[in-house]
mmCIF file of C-alpha atoms (C1' of nucleotides) in Angstrom:
data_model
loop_
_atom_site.group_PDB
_atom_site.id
_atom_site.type_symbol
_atom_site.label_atom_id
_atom_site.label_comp_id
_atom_site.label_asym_id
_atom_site.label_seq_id
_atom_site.Cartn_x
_atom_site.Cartn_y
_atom_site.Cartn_z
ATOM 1 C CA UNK A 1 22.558 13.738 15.265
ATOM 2 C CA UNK A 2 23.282 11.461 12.810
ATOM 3 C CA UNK A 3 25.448 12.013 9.201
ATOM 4 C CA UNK A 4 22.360 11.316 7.412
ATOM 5 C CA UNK A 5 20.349 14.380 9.126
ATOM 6 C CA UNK A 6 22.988 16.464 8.322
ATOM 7 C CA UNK A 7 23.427 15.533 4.879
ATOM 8 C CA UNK A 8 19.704 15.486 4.051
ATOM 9 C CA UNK A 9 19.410 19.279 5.765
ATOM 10 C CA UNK A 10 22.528 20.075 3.413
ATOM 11 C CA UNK A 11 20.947 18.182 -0.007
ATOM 12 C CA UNK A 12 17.482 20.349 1.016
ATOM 13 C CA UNK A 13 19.143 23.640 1.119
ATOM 14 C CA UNK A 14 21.159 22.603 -1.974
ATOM 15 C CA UNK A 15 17.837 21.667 -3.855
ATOM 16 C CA UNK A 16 16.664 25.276 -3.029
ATOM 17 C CA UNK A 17 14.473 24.320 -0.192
ATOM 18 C CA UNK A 18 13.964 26.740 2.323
ATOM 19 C CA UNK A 19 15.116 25.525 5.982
ATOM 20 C CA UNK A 20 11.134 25.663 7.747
ATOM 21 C CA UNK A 21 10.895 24.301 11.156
ATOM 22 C CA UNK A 22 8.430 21.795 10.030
ATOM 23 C CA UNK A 23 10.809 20.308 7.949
ATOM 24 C CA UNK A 24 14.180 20.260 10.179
ATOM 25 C CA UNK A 25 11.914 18.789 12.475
ATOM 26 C CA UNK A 26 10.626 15.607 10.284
ATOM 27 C CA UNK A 27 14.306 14.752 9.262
ATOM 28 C CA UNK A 28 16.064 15.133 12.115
ATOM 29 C CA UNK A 29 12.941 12.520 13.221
ATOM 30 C CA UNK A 30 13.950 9.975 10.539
ATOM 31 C CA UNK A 31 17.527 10.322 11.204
ATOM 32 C CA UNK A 32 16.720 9.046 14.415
ATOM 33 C CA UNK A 33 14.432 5.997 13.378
ATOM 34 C CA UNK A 34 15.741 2.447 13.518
ATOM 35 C CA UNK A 35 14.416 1.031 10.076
ATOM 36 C CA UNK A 36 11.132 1.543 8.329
ATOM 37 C CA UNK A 37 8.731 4.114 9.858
ATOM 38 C CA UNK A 38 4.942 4.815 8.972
ATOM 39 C CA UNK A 39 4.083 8.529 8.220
ATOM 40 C CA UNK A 40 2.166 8.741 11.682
ATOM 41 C CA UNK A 41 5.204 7.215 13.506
ATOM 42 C CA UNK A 42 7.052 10.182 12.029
ATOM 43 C CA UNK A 43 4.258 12.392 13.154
ATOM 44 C CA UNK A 44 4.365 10.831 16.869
ATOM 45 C CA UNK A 45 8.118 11.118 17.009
ATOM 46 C CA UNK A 46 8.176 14.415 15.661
ATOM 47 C CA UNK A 47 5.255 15.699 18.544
ATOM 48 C CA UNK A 48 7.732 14.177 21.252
ATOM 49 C CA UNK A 49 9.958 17.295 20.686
ATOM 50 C CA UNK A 50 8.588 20.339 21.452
ATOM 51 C CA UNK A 51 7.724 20.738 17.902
ATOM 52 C CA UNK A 52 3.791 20.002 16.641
ATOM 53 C CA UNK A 53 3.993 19.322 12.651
ATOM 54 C CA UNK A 54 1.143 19.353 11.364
ATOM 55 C CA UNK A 55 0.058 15.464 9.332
ATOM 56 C CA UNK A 56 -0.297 16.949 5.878
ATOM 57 C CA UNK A 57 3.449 18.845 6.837
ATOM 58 C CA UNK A 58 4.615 15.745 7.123
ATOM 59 C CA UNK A 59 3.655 13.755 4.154
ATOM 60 C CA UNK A 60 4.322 17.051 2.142
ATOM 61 C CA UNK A 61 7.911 16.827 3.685
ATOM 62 C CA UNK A 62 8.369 12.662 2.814
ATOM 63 C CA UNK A 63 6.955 13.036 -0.774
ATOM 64 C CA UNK A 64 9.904 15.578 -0.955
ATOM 65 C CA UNK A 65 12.171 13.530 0.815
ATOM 66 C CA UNK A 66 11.894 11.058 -1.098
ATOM 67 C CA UNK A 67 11.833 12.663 -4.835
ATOM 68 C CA UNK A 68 15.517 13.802 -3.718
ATOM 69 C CA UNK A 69 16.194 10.144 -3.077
ATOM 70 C CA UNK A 70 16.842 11.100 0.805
ATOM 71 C CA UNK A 71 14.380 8.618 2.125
ATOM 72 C CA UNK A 72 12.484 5.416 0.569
ATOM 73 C CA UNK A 73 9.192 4.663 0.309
ATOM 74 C CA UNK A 74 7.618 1.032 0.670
ATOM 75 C CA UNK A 75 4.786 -0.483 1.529
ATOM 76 C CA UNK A 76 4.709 -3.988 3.381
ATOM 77 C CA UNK A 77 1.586 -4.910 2.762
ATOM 78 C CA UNK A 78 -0.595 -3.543 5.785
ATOM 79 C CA UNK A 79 -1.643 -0.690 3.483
ATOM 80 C CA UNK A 80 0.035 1.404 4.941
ATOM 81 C CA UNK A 81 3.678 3.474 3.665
ATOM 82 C CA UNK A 82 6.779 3.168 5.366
ATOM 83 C CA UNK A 83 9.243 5.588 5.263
ATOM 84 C CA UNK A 84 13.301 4.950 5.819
ATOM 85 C CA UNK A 85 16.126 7.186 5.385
ATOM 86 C CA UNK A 86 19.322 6.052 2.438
ATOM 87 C CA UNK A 87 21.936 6.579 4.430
ATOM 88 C CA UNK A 88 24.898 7.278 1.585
ATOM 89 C CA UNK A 89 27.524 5.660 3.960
ATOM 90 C CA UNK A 90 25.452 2.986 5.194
ATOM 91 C CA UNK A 91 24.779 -0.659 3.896
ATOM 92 C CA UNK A 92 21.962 -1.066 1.621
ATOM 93 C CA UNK A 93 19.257 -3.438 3.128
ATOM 94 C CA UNK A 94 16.262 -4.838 3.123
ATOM 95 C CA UNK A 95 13.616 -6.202 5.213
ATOM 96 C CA UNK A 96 11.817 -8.784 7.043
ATOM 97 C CA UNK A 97 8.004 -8.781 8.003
ATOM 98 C CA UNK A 98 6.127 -11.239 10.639
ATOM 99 C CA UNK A 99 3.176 -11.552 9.221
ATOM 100 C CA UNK A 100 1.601 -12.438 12.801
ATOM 101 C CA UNK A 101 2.883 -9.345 14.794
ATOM 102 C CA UNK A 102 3.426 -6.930 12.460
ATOM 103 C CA UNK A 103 7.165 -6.381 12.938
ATOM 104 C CA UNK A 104 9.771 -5.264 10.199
ATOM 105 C CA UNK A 105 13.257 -5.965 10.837
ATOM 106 C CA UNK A 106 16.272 -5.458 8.556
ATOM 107 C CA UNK A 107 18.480 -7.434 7.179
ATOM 108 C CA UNK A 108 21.293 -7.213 4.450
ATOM 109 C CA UNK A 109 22.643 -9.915 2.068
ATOM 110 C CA UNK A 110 25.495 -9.516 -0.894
ATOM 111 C CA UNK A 111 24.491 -12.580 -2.919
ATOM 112 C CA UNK A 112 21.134 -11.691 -2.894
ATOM 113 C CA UNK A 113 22.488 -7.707 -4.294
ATOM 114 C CA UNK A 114 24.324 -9.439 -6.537
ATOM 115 C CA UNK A 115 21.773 -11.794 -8.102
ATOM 116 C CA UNK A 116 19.503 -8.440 -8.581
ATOM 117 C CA UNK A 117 22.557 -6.732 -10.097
ATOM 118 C CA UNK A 118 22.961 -9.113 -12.737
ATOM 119 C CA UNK A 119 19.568 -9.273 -13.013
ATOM 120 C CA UNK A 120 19.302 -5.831 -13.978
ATOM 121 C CA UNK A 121 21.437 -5.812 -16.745
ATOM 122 C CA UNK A 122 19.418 -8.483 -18.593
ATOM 123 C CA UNK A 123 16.207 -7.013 -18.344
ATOM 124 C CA UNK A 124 14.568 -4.908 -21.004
ATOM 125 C CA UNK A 125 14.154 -2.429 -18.341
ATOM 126 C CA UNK A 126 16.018 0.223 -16.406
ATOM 127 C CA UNK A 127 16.319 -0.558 -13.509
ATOM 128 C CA UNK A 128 17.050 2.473 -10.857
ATOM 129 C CA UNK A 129 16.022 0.677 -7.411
ATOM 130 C CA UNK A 130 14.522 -2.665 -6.151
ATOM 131 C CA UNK A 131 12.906 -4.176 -3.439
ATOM 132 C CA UNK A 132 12.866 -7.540 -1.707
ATOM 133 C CA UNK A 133 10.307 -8.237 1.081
ATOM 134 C CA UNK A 134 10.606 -11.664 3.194
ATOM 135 C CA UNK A 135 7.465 -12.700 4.459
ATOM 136 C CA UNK A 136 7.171 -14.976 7.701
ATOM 137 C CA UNK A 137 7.239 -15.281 11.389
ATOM 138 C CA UNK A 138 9.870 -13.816 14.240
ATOM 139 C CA UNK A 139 11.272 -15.922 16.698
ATOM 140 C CA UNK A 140 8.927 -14.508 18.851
ATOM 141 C CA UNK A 141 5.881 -15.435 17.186
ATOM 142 C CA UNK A 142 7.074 -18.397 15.975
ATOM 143 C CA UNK A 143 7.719 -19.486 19.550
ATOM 144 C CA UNK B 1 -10.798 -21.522 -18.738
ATOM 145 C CA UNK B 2 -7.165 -21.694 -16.631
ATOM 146 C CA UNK B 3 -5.921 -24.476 -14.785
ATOM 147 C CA UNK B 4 -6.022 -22.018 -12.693
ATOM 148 C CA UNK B 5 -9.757 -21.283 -12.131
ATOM 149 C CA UNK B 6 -10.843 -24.724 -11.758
ATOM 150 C CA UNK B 7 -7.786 -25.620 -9.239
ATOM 151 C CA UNK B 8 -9.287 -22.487 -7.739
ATOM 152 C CA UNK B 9 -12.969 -23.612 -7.857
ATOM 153 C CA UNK B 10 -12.179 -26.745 -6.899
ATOM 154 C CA UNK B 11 -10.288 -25.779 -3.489
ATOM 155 C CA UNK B 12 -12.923 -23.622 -2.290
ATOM 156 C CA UNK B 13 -15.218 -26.890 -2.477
ATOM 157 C CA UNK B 14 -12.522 -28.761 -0.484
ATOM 158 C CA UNK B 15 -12.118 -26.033 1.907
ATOM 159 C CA UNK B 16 -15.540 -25.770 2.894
ATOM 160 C CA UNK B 17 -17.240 -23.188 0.824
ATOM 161 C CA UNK B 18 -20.447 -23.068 -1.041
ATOM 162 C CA UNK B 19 -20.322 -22.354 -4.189
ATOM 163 C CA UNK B 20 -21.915 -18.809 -4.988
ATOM 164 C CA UNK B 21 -22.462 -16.634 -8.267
ATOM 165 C CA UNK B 22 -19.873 -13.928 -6.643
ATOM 166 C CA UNK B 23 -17.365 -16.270 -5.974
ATOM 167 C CA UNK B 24 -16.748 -18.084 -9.183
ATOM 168 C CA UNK B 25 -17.134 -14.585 -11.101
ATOM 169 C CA UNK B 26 -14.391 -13.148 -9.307
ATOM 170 C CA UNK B 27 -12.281 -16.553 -9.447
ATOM 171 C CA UNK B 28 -13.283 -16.718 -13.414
ATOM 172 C CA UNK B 29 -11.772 -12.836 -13.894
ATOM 173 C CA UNK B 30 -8.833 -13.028 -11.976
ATOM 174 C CA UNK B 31 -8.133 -16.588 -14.182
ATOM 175 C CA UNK B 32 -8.516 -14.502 -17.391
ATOM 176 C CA UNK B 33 -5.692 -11.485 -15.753
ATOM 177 C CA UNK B 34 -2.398 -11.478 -16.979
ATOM 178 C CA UNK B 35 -0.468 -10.256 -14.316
ATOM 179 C CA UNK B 36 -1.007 -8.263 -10.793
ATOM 180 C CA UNK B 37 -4.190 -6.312 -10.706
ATOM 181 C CA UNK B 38 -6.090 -4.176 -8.827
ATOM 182 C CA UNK B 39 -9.406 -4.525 -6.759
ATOM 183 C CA UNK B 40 -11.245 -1.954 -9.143
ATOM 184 C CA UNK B 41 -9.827 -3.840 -12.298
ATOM 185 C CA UNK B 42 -10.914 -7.114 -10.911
ATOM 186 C CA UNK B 43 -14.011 -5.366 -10.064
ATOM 187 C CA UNK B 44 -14.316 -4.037 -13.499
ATOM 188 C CA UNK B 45 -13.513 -7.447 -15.280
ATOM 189 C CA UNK B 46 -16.100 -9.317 -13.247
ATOM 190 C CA UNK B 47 -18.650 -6.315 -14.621
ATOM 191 C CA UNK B 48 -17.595 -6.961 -18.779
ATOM 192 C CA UNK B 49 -19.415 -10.543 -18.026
ATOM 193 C CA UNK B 50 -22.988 -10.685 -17.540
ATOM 194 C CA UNK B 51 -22.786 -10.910 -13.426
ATOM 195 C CA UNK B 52 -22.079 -7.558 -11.220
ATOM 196 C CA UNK B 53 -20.762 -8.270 -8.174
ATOM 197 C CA UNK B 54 -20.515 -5.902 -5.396
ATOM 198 C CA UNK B 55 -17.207 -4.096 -4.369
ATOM 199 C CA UNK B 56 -17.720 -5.857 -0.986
ATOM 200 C CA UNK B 57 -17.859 -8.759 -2.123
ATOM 201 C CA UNK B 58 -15.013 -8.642 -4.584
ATOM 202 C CA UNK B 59 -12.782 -7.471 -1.838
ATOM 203 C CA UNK B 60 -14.155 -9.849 0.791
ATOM 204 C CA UNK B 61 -13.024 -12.878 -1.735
ATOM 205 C CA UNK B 62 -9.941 -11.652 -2.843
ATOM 206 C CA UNK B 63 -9.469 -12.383 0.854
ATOM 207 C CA UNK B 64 -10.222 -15.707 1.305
ATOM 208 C CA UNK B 65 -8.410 -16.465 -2.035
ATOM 209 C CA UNK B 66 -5.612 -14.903 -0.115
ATOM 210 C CA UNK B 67 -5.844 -17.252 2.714
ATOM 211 C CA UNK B 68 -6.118 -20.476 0.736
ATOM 212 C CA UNK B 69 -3.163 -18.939 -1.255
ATOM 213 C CA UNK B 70 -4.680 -19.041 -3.937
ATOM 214 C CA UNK B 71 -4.291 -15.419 -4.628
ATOM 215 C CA UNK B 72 -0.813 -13.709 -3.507
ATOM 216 C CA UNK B 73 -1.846 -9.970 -2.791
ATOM 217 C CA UNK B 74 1.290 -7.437 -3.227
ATOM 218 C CA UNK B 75 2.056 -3.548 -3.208
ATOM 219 C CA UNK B 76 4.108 -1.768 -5.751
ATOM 220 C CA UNK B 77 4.011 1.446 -3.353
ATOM 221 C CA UNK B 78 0.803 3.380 -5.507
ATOM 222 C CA UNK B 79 -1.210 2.435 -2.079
ATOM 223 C CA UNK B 80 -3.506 0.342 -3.972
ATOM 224 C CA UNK B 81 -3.026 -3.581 -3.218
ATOM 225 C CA UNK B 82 -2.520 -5.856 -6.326
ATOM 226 C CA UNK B 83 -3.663 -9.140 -6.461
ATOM 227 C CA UNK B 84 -2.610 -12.289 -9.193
ATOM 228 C CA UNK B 85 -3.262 -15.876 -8.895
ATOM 229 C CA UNK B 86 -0.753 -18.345 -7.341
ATOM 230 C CA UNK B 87 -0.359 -20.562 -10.217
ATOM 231 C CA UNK B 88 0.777 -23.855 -8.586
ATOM 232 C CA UNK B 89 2.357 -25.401 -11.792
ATOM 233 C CA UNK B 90 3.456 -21.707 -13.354
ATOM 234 C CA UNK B 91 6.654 -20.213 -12.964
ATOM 235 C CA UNK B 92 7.196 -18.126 -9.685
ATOM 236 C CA UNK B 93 7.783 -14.600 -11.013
ATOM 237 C CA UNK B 94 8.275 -10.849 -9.728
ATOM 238 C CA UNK B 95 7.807 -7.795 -11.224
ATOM 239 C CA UNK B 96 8.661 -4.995 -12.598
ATOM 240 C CA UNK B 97 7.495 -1.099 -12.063
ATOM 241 C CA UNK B 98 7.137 1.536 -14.304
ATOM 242 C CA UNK B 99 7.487 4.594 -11.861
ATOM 243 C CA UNK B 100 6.349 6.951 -14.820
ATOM 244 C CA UNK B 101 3.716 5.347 -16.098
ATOM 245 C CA UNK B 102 2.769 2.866 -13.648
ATOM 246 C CA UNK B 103 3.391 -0.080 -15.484
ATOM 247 C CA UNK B 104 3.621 -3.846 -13.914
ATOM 248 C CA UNK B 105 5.200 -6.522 -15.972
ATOM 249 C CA UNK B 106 6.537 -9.952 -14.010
ATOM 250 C CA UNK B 107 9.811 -11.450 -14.883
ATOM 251 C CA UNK B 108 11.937 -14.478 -13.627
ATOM 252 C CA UNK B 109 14.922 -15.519 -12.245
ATOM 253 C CA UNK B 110 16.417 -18.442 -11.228
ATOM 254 C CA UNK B 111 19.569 -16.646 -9.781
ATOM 255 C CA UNK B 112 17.191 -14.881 -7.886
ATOM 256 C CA UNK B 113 15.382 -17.616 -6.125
ATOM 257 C CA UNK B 114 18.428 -19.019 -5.363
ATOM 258 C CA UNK B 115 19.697 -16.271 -3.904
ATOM 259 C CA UNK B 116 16.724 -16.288 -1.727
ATOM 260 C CA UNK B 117 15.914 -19.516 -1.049
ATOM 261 C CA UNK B 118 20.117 -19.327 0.300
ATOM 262 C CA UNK B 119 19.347 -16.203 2.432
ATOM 263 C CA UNK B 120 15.953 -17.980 3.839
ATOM 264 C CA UNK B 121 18.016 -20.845 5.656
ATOM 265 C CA UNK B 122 20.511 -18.633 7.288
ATOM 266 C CA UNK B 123 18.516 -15.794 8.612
ATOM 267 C CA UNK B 124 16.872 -16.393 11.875
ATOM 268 C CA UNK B 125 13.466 -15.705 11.035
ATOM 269 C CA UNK B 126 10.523 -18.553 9.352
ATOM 270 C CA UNK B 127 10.821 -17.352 5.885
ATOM 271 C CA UNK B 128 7.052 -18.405 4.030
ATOM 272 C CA UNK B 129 7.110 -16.181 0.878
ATOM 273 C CA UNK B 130 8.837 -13.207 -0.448
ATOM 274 C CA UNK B 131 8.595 -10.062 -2.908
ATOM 275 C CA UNK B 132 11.025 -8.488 -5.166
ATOM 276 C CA UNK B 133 9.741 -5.456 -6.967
ATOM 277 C CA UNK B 134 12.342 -3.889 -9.433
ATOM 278 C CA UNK B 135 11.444 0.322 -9.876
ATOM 279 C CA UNK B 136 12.465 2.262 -13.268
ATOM 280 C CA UNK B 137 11.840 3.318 -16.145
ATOM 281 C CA UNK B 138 10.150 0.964 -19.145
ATOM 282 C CA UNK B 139 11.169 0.703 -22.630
ATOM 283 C CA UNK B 140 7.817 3.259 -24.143
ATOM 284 C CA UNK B 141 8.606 5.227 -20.917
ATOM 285 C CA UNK B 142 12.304 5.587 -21.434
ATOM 286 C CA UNK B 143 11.691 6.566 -25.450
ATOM 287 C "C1'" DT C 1 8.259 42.385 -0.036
ATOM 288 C "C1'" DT C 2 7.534 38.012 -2.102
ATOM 289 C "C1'" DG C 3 6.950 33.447 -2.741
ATOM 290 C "C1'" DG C 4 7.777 29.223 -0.621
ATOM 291 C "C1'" DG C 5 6.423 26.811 3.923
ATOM 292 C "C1'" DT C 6 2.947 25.383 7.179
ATOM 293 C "C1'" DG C 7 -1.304 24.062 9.571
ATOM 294 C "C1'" DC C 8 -6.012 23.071 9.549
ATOM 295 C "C1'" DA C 9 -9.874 21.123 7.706
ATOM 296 C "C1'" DA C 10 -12.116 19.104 4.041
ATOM 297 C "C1'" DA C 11 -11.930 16.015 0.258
ATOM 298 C "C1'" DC C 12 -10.620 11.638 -1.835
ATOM 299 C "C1'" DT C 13 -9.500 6.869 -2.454
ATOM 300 C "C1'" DC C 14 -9.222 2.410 -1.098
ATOM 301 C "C1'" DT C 15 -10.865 -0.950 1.998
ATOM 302 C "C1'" DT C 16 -13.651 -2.945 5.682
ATOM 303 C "C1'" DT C 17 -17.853 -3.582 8.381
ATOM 304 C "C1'" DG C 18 -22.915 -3.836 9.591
ATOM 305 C "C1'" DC C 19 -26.998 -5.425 8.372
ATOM 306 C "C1'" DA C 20 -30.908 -7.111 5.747
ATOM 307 C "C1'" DT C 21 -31.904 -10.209 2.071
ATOM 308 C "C1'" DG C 22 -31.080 -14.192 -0.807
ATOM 309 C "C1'" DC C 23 -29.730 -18.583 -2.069
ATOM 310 C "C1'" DC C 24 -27.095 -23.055 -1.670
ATOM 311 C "C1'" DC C 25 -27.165 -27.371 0.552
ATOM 312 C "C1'" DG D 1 -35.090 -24.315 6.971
ATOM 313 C "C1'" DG D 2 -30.610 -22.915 8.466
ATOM 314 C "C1'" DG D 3 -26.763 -20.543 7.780
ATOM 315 C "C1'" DC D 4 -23.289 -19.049 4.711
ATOM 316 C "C1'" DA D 5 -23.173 -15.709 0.715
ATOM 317 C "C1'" DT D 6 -24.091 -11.333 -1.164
ATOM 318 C "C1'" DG D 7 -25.113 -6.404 -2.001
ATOM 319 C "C1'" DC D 8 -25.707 -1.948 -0.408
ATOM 320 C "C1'" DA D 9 -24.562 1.715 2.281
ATOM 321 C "C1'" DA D 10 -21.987 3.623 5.815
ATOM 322 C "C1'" DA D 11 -17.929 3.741 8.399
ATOM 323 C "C1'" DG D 12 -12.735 3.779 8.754
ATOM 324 C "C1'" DA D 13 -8.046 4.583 7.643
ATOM 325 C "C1'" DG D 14 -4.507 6.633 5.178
ATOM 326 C "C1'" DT D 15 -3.267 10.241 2.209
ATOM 327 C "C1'" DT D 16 -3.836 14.422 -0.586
ATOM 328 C "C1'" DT D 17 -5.548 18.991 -1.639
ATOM 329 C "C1'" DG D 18 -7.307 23.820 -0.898
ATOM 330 C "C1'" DC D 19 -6.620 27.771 1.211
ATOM 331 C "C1'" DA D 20 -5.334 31.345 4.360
ATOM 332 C "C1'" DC D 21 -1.616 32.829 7.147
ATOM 333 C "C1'" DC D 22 3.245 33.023 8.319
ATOM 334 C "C1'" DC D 23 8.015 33.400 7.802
ATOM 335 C "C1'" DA D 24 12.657 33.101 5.684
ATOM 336 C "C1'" DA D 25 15.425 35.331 2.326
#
DNA sequence: TTGGGTGCAAACTCTTTGCATGCCC
DNA sequence: GGGCATGCAAAGAGTTTGCACCCAA
């Protein structure tokens, strides 16, 4: 059980949101993803505990999720949503796609925060979050 | 008439492609957008001209636009894809999201890039392009 | 007891595919 | 004339909505 579970159970209940299965269920599934899930990954990890959520439970749940700030939303391009957990404690990161297999992987930089930081303060804009996608091939692919 | 749209034209020719009615409507609208748009509102542009061009079709050249990059295709998370020209002599830019009223305006920053184009040599991974979306609130939005 | 929570199925939207026809070369 | 190009319609995929039932408070 990861912190973030336990703080996203605690922010629901906090928000007024009543503790359903369904719900426990689809967090305690992100807090156990490795980076950026799609809503039916959720779904599949979720069915691997005894639980059964049903799919529109589960979007319901994310679209909550995520107006609380819990998790972030994204989309890499497949057409498809992927869904990630911000983790308070942890680093702030973004992510790498191959565009040949598929695969999104993590990765963090501080010049690259701070270049959007400044950034943000010129801008005739307010800025509340960003998001930086590198596009290529994994060592894998690549060969 | 862009640069754009006959640089466009013109490396469809080179790349093999006869040279249909669809095809330069499509290439013709998305020369005339401003910034990132939609399917539908390329769709819809092609239809303000004379020529109608089938959804299929619009969506089937967007495609090979996309492969030639001639077109870089992007999602600001509403789960409809965006598309804008690659302008080869134009500034590389980003954008910005309005997540109240939907809003997409492109900026640029040098800082940025260079922050990128740092992070691209160290990380073990064939970096090709990359994405930065910036989400908030815009100026009319923000009141 | 009451209203939010949940599941199921249907609806919706965006996108892709199949296929017959048309047109460029 | 041959084969890519195109349009139409149908299929697919992901996501959202409607609605009845259930359960936590």
């Amino acid at each position: 059980v990861s912190t973030w579970t336990e703080h996203a159970l605690r922010a629901l209940t906090g928000a007024g949101y009543r503790r359903g299965g369904a719900r426990r269920a689809v967090v305690e599934a992100l807090g156990r993803q490795r980076c950026a899930a799609t809503a039916r990954e959720i779904e599949a990890a979720v069915h691997e505990g005894d639980r059964a959520v049903g799919r529109a439970s589960v979007y319901r749940i994310l679209e909550e999720l995520e107006r609380l700030r819990l998790v972030q939303r994204f989309d890499v391009g497949q057409g498809t949503a992927r869904y990630e957990r911000v983790d308070p404690a942890a680093e702030h990161h973004h992510h790498l796609v191959c565009d040949r297999c598929g695969r999104v992987m993590p990765f963090a930089d501080p010049g690259l925060e701070d270049a959007i930081a400044r950034l943000s303060e010129r801008v005739r804009f307010e800025v509340d979050d960003h998001e930086v996608l590198l596009r290529g091939s994994c060592r894998a692919c690549r060969g």
